[in-house]
Coordinates of C-alpha atoms and ligand atoms in Angstrom, one line a residue:
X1003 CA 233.8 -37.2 -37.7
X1004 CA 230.6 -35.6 -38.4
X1005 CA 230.9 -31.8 -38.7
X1006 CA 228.2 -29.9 -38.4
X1007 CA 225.9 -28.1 -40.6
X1008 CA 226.0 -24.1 -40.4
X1009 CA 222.4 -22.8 -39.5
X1010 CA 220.9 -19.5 -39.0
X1011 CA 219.9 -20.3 -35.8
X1012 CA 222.1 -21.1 -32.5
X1013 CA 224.1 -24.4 -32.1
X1014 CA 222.9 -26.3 -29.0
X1015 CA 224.6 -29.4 -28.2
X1016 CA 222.0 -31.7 -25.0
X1017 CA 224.0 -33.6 -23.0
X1018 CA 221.8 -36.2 -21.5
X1019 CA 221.3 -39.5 -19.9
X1020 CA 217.7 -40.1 -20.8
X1021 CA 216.0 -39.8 -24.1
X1022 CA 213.0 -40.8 -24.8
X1023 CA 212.0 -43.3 -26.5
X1024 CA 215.3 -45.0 -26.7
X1025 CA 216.3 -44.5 -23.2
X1026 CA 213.9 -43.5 -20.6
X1027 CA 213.2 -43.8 -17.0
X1028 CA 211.0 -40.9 -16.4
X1029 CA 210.3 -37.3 -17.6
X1030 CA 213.5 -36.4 -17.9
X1031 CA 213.7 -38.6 -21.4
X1032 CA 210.1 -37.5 -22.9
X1033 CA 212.1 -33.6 -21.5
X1034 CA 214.9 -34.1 -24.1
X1035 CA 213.2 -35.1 -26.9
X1036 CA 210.5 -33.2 -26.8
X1037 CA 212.2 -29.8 -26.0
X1038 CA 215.1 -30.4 -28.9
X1039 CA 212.3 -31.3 -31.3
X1040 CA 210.5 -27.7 -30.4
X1041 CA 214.1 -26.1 -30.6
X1042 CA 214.8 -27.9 -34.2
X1043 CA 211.6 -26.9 -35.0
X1044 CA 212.5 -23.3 -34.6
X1045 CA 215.7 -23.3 -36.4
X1046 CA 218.4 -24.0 -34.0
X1047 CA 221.0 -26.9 -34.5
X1048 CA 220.0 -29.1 -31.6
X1049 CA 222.3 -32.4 -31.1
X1050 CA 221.9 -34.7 -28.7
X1051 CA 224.7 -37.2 -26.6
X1052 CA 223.9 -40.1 -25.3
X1053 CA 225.7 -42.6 -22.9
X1054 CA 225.7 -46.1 -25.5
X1055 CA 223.7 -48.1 -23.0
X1056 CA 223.0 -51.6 -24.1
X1057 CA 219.4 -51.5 -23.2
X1058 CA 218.6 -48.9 -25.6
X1059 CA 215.9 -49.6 -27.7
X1060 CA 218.0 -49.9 -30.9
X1061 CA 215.3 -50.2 -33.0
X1062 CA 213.6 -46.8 -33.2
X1063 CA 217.3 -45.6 -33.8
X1064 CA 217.3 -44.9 -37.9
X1065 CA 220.8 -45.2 -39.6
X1066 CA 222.6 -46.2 -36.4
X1067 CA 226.3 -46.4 -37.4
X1068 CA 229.7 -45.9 -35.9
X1069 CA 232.2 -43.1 -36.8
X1070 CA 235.9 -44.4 -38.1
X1071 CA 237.4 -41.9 -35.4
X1072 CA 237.9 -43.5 -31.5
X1073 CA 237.8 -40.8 -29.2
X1074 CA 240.2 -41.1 -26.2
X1075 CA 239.0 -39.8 -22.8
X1076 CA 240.9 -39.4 -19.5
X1077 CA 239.9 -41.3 -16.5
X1078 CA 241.7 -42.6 -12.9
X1079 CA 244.8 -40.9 -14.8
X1080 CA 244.9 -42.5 -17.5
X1081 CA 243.4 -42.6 -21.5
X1082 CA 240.1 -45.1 -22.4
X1083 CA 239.3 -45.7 -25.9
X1084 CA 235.3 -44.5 -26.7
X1085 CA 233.7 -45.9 -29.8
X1086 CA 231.2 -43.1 -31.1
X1087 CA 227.9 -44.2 -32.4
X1088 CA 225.5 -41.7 -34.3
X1089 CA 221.9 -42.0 -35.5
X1090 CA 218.5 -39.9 -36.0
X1091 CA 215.6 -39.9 -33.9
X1092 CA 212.5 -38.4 -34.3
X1093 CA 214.4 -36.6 -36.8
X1094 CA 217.3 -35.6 -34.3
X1095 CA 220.8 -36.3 -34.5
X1096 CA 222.5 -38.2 -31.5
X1097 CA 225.5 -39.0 -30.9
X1098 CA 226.1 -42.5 -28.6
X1099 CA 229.2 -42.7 -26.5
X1100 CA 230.6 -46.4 -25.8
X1101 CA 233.3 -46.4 -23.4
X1102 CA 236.0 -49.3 -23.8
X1103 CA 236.8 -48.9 -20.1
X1104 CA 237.2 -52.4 -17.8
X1105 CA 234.5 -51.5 -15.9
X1106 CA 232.0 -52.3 -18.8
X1107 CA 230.0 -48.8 -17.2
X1108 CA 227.3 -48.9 -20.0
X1109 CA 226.7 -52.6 -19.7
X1110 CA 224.6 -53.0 -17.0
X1111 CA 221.2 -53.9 -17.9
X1112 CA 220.0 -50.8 -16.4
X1113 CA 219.7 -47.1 -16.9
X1114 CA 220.8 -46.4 -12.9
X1115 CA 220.9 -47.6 -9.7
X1116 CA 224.2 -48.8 -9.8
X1117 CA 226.7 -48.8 -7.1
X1118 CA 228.8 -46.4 -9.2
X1119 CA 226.8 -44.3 -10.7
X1120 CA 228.8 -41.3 -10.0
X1121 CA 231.7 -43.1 -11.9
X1122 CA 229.7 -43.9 -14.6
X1123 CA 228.2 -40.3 -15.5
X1124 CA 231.3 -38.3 -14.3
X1125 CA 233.3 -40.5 -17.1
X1126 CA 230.7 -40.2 -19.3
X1127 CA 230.2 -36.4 -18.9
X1128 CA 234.0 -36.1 -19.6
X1129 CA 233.8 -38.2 -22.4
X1130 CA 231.0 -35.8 -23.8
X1131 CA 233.3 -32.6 -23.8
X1132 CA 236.1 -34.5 -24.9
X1133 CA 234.4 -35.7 -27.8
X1134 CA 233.1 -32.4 -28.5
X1135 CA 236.7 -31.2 -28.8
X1136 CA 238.0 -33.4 -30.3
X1137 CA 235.5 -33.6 -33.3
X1138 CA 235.7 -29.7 -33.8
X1139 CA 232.5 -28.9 -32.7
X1140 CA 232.1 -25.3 -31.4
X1141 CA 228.1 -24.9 -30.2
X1142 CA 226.9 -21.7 -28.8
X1143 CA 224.9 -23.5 -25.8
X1144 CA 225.9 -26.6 -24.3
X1145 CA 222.7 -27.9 -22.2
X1146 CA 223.2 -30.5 -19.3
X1147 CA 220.7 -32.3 -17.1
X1148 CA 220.2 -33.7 -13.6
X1149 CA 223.5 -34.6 -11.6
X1150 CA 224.3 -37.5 -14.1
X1151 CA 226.0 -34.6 -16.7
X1152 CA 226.2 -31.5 -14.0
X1153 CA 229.8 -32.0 -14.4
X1154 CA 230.1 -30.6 -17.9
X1155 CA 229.7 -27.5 -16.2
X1156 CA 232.8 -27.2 -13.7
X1157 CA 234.8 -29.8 -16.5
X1158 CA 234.3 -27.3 -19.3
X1159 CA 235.1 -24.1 -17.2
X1160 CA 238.1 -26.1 -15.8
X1161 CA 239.7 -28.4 -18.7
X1162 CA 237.7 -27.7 -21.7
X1163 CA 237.1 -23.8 -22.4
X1164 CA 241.1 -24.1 -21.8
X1165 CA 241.8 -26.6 -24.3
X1166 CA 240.0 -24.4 -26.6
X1167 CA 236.7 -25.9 -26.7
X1168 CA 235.3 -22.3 -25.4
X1169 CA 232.6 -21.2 -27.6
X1170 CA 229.8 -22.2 -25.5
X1171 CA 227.6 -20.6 -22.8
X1172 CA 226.6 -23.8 -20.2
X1173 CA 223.0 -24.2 -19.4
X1174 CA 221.9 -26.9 -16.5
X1175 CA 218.2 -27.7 -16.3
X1176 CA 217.4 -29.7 -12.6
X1177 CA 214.6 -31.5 -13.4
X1178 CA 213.9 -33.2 -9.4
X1179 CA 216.6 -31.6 -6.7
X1180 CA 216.0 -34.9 -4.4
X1181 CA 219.1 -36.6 -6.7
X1182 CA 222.2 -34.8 -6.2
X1183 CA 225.0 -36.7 -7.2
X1184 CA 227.3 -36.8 -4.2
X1185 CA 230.2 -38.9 -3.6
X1186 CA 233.5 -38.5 -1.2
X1187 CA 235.0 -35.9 -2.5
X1188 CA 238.2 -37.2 -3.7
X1189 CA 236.1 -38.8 -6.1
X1190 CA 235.9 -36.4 -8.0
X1191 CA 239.9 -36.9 -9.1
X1192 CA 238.7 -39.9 -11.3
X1193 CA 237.4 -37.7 -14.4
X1194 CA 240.2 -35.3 -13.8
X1195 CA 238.5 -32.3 -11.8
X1196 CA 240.5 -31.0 -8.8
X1197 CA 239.2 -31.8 -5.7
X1198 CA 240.7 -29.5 -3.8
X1199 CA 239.8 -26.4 -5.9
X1200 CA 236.3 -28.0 -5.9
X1201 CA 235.6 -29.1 -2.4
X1202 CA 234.8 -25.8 -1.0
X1203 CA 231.6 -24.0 0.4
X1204 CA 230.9 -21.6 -2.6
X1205 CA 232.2 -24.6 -5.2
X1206 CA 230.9 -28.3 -5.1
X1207 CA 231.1 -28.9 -1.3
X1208 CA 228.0 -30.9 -0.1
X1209 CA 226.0 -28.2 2.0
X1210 CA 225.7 -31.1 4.8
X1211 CA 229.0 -32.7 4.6
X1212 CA 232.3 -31.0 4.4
X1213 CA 234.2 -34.3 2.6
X1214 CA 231.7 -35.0 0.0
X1215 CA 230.9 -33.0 -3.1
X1216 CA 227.5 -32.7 -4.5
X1217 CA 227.6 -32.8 -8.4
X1218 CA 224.4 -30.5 -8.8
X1219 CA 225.8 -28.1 -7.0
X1220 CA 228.6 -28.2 -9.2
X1221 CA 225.5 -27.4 -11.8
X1222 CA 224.2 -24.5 -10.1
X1223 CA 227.8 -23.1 -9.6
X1224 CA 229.4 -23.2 -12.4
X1225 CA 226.4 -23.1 -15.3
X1226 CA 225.5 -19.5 -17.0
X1227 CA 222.3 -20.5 -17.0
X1228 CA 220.0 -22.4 -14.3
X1229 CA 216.9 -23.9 -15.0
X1230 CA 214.3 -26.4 -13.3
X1231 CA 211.2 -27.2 -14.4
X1232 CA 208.5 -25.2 -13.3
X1233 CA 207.9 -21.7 -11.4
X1234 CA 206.9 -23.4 -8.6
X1235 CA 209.1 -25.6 -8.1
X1236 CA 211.6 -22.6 -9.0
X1237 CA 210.2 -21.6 -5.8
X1238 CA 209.9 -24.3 -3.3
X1239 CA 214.0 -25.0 -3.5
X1240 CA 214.5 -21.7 -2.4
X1241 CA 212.7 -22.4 0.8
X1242 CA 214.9 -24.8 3.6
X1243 CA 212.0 -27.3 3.3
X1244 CA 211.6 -27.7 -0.3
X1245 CA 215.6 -27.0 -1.5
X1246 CA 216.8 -30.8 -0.1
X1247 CA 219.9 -28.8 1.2
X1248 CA 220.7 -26.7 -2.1
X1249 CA 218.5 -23.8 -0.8
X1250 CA 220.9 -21.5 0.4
X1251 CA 222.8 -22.3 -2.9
X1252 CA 220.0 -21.3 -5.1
X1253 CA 219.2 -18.3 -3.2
X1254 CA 222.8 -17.0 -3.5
X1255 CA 222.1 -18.2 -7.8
X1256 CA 219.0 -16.8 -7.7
X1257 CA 219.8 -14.2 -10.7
X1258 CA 220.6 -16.8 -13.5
X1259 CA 217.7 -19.6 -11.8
X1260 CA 214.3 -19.9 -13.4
X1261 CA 211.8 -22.1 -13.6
X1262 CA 210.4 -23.2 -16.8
X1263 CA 207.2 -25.1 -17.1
X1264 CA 207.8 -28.5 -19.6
X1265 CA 205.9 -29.1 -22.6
X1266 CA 204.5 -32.4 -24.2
X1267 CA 205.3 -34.0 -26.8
X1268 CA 202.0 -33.5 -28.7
X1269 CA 203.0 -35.7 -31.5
X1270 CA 204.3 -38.6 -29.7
X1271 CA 201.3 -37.9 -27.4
X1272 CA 198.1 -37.1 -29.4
X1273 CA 195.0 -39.6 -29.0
X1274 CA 193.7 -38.5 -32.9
X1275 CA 197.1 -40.3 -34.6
X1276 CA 198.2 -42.8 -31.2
X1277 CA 199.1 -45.7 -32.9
X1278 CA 198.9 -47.6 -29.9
X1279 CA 195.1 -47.4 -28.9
X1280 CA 192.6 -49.6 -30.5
X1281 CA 190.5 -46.5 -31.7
X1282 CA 191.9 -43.2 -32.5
X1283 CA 190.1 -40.3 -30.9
X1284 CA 189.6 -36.5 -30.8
X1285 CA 187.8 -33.8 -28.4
X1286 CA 184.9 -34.1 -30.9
X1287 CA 184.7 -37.7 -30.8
X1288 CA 184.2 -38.8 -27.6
X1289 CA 182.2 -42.1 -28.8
X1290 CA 186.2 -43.5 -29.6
X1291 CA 187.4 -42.9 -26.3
X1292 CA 184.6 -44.8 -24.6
X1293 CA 185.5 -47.6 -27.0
X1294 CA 189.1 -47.5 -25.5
X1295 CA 187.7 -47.8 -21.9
X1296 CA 186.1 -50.6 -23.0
X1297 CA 189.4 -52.3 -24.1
X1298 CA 191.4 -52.1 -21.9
X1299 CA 188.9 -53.5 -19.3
X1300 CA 188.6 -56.4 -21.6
X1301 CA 192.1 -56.8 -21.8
X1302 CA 192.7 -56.6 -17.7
X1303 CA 189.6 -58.8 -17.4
X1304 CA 187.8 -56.1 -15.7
X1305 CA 184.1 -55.8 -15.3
X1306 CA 182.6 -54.2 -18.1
X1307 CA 179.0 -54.7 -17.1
X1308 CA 178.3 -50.3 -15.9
X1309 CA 179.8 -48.7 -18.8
X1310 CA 178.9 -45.4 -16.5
X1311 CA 181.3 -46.8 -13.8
X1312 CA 184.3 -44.4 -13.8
X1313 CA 187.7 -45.5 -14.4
X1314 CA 190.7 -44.0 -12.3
X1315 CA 194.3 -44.6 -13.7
X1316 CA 197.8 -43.7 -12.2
X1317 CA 200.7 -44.3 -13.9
X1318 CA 203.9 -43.5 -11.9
X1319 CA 207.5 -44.9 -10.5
X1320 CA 206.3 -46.0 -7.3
X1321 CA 208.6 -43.7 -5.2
X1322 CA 208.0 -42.2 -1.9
X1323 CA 207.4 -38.3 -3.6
X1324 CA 204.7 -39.7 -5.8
X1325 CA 202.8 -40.4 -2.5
X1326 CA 202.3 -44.1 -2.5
X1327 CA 200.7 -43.8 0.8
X1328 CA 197.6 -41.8 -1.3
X1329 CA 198.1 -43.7 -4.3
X1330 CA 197.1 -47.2 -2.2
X1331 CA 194.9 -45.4 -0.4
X1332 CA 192.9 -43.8 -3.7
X1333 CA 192.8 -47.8 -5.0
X1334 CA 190.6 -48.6 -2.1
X1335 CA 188.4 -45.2 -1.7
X1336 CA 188.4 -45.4 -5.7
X1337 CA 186.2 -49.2 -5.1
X1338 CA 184.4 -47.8 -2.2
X1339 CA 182.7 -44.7 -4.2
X1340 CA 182.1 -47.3 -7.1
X1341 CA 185.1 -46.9 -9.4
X1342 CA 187.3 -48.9 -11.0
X1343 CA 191.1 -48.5 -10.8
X1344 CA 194.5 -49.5 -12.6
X1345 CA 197.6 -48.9 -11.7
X1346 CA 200.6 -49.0 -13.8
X1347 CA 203.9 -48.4 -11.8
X1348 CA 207.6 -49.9 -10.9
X1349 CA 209.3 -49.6 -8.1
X1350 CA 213.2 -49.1 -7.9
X1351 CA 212.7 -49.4 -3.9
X1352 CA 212.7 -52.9 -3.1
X1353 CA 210.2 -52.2 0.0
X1354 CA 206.9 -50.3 -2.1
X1355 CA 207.7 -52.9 -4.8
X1356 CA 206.9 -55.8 -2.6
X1357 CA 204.0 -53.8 -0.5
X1358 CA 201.7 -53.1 -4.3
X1359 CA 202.9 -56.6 -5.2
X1360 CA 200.8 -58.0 -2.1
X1361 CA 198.0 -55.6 -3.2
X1362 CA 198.2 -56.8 -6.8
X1363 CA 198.2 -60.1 -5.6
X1364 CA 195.1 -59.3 -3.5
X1365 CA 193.4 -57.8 -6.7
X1366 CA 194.2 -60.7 -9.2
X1367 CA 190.9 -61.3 -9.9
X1368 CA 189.3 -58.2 -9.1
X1369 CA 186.2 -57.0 -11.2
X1370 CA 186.9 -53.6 -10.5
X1371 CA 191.3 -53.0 -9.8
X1372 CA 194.0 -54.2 -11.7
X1373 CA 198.1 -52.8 -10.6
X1374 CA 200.4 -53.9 -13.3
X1375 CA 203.4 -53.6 -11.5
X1376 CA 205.8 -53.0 -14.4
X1377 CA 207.3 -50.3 -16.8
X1378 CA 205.2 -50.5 -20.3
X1379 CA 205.3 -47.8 -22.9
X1380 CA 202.4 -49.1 -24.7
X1381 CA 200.1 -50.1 -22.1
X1382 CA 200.9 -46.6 -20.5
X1383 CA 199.0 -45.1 -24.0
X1384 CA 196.4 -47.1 -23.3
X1385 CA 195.5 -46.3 -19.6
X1386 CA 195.9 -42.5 -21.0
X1387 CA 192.7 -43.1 -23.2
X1388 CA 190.6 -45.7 -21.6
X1389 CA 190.3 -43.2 -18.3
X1390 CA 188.1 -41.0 -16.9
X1391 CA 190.3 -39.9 -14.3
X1392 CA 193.8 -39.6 -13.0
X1393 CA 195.7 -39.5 -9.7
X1394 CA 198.9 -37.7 -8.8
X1395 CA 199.0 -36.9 -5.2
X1396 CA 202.2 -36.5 -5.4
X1397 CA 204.2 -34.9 -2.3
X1398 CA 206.5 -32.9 -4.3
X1399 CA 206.5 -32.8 -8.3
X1400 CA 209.1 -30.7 -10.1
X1401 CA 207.1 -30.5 -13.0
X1402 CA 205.0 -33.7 -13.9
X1403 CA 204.1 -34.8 -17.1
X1404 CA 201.1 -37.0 -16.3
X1405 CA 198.7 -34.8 -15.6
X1406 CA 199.1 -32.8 -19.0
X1407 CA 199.4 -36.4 -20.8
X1408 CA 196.3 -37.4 -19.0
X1409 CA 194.7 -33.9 -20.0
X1410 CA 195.5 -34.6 -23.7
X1411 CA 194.0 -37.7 -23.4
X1412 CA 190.6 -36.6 -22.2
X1413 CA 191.5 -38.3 -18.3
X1414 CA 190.9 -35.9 -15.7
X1415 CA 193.3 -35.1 -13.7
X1416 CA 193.0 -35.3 -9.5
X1417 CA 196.1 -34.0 -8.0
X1418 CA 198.0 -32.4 -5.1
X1419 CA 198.7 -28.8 -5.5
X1420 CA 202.2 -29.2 -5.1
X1421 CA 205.8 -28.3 -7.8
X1422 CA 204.4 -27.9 -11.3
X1423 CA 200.8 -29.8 -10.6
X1424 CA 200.1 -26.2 -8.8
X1425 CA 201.0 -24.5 -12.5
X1426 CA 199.2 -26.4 -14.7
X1427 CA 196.0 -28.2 -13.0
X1428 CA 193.5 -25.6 -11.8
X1429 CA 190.3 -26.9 -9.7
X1430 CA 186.8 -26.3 -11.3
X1431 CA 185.8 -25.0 -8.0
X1432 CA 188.0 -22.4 -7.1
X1433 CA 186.0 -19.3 -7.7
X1434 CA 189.5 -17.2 -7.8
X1435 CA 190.4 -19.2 -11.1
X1436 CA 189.1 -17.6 -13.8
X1437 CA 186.8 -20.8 -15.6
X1438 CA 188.4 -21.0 -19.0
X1439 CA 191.8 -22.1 -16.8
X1440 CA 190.0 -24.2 -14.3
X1441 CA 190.6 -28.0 -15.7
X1442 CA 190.6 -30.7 -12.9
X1443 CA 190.6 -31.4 -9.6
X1444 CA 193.4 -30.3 -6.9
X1445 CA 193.8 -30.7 -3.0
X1446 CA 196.7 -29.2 -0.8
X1447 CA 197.1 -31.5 2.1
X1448 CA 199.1 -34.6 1.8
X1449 CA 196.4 -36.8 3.6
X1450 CA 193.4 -38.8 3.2
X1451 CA 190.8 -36.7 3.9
X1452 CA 192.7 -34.6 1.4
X1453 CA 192.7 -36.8 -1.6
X1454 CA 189.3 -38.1 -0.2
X1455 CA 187.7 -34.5 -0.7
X1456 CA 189.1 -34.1 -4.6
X1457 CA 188.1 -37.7 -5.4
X1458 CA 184.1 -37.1 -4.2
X1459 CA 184.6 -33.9 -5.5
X1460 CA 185.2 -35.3 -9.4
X1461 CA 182.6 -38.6 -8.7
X1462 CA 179.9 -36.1 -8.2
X1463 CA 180.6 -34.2 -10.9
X1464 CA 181.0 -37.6 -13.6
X1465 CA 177.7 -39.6 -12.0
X1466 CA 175.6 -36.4 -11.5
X1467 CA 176.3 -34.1 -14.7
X1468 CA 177.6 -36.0 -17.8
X1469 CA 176.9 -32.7 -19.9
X1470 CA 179.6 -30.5 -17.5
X1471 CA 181.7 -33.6 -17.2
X1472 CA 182.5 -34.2 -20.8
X1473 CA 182.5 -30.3 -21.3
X1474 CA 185.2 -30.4 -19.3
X1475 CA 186.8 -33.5 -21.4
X1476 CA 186.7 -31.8 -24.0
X1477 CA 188.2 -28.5 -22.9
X1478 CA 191.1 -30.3 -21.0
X1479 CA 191.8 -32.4 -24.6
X1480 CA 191.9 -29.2 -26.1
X1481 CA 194.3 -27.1 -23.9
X1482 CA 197.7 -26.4 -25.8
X1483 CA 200.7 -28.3 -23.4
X1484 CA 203.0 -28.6 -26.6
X1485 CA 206.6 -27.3 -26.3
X1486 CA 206.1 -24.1 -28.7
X1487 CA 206.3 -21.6 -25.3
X1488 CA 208.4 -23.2 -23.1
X1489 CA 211.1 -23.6 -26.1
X1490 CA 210.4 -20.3 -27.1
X1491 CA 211.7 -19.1 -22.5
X1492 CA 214.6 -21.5 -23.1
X1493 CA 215.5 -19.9 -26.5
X1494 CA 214.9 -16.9 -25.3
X1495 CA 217.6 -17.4 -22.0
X1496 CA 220.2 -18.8 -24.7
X1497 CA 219.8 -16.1 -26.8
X1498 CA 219.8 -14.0 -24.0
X1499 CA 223.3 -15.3 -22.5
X1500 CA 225.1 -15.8 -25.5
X1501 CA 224.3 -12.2 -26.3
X1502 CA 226.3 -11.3 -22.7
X1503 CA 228.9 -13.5 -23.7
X1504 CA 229.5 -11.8 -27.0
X1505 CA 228.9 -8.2 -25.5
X1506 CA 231.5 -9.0 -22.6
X1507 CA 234.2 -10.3 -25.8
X1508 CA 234.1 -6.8 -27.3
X1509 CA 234.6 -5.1 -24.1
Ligands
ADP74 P1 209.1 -38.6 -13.2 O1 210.0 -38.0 -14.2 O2 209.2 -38.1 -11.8 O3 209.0 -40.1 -13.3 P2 207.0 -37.3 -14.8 O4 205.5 -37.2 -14.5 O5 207.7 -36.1 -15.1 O6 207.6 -38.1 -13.6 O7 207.2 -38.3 -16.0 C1 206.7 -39.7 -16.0 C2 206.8 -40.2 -17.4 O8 207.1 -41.6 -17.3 C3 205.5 -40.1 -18.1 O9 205.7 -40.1 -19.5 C4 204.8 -41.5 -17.8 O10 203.8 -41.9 -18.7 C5 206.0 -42.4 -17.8 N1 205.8 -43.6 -16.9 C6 206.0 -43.6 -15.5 N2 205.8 -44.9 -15.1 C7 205.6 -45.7 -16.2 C8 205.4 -47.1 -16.4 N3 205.4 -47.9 -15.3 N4 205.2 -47.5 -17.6 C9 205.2 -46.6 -18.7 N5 205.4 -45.3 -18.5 C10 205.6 -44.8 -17.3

């Protein structure tokens, strides 16, 4: 097995089921990557382990190989032979675990939405520690996510600190408290944990339902340190309507919960180098990024005959907290003020996916709307740059990443003051933000006449003062959203807790 390197820094192993751009669904891959590339950057020893999913996208994987060893991990009571895969990307290490379990769990097609999901990442997060063990490694932080690997938190504090894999601190980072992770909770037998020890009010007992368990709160529980993903948010799950049950949890947490706002990645997202984009462009070169709007409405076949008419995109899982409702109903208000609008979204609910594929069908031919109803890394680089604005009316948003993406690219950004769209787009005309902050356009309630009001707020603005309106482009392109200070909080609470943990040794 690979041992690993001594560094002056600390040793943080991610445990993860997303990472971009090999495996991601949403922000929680673009979350990994980008925060250990800001950690590695600063020193630390930052590995990453994967679930071996066979729709990875093997080829941005560089010097993909298997290890000699085979890692055995326990499952239903007995042992499953895992095969462990390592390789670099973006210049991190990460480790690939492929179970050789009947059940084929990695070999699905799909990321999620399988019907047993919680089998699947409770094996895998046992699989994780075990490996861990098993090849030596002893890291100062071990760093989970979402409920998919929540249960390296009560598996390590239960089976793994007392097999000896105990040098670690546990951090869990939430990054959207609507998935939880809850089964029956004899379930939670299969990757070894004790169910009854675990299936009690203060432990991993579902708040609503006495015989389930509820694998983030097993997270919060059991984790030295909690994060989610912006102060906000940090907030809003404190309160009964924001917390989707866990409220009372987190309140009773609240010393060790923060919220951390997430970065960027600015190289994998920078419109000067974007390999992807017909022209590259900067905040001083605006010329380039008209010449991208132009593209991409020659490639949709949209009219290109008012280069002055502005271009709305939205990029998003079509889910209900994104705000569908709004988002259809911005298409249509979008072509009424004299817009043009492209959507770029998937749907995981089999409902919304056949509602926008009526209204696709409806704007096939459109001179002025195009929805590509699909998930498409490249074309998503594209819509970035060609736009002059950006909807996100989302209902709740933990964080978000598509309004700082959009920002980077020079799109403005038209969103609902909600999660962490409240901490990081600021309305040009709120008189109580101070104007070097103020960067887009916000609106608080979750309505038409809502998004109606931001919308004519930013057509004004783009059809009556081109000077302000690329000021502001060029201002928004320029605002910093890389991962240098968030790293730097999360670094800090590492540093901070494995300090405690040493200090509390001594004693
Ligand atoms: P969430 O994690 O809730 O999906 P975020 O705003 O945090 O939302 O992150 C969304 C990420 O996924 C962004 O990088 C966005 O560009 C990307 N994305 C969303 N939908 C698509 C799609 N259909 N095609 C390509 N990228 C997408």
């Amino acid at each position: 097995l690979i041992t690993s390197a001594t560094s002056p820094g600390l040793y943080v192993i991610h445990i993860a089921a997303e990472m971009a751009p090999v495996a991601k669904v949403g922000g929680l891959g673009d979350v990994i990557s980008g925060l250990c590339k800001a950690l590695q950057k600063k020193g630390h020893l930052v590995e990453i382990v994967l679930p071996k999913y066979d729709c990875i996208q093997y080829d941005r994987i560089r010097d993909f190989r298997a290890l000699d060893a085979v890692i055995e991990s326990y499952f239903d009571g007995q042992l499953f032979k895992n095969k462990i895969w390592v390789g670099t990307i973006e210049g991190l290490p990460v480790y690939f675990i492929e179970p050789h379990h009947p059940d084929k769990f990695f070999w699905r097609g799909n990321f999620y939405g399988e019907h047993d999901d919680f089998r699947r990442f409770s094996y895998f997060s046992r699989a994780a520690l075990e490996f861990l063990l098993q090849a030596g490694k002893k890291p100062d932080i071990i760093h989970c996510h979402d409920w998919q690997t929540a249960f390296v938190a009560p598996l390590y504090w239960d089976i793994y600190a007392p097999k000896g894999l105990n040098s670690a601190r546990i951090c869990f980072t939430c990054h959207n408290f609507e998935y939880q992770g809850t089964a029956a909770a004899s379930q939670l037998k299969s990757c070894g944990l004790d169910a009854h020890h675990l299936n009690r009010p203060d432990r991993m007992q579902d708040n609503s339902s006495h015989d389930r368990v509820n694998s983030v709160k097993g997270g919060v529980v059991f984790s030295n340190i909690v994060t989610t993903v912006s102060p906000t948010y940090a907030q809003e799950v404190r309160t009964a309507e924001g917390g989707q049950g866990l409220h009372s949890t987190l309140s009773t947490h609240s010393k060790k919960f923060i919220g951390i706002l997430n970065g960027i990645d600015t190289d994998a997202w920078n419109p000067a180098t974007d390999p992807f984009l017909e022209v590259q462009y900067n905040a001083n070169d605006l010329q380039g990024k008209a010449q991208n709007k132009e593209a991409l409405r020659r490639n949709l076949g949209l009219s290109s005959a008012d280069v002055r008419r502005p271009l709305v995109g939205c990029i998003t899982r079509l889910v209900p907290q994104k705000g569908v409702h709004l988002i259809r109903h911005a298409i249509y208000r979008t072509l009424e003020l004299g817009g043009q609008f492209v959507l770029l979204g998937s749907s995981p609910v089999p409902h919304i996916q056949r509602e926008f594929e009526g209204i696709a069908n409806n704007f096939q031919n459109h001179d002025h709307a195009r929805l590509i109803l699909k998930y498409d890394e490249s074309l998503s680089h594209v819509i970035y740059a060609a736009s002059d604005m950006f909807i996100i009316p989302s209902i709740f948003e933990p964080c978000g990443l598509t309004q700082m993406i959009s920002m980077r690219y020079g799109a403005i950004p038209i969103a609902r003051k909600t999660g962490g769209l409240n901490d990081s787009v600021f309305d040009v005309d709120d008189d109580t933000i101070p104007s070097q902050f103020q960067n887009g356009f916000t609106f608080l309630s979750a309505d038409e006449p809502g998004i109606n009001s931001a919308l004519e707020r930013a057509f004004n603005l783009f059809k009556n003062n081109t000077e302000s309106w690329q000021q502001l482009v060029r201002k928004d392109m320029n605002i910093d959203f890389s991962w240098d200070s968030s790293a730097a909080q999360y670094e800090e609470l590492y540093s901070m807790s494995v300090a405690r943990a040493r200090a509390t040794k001594r004693d």
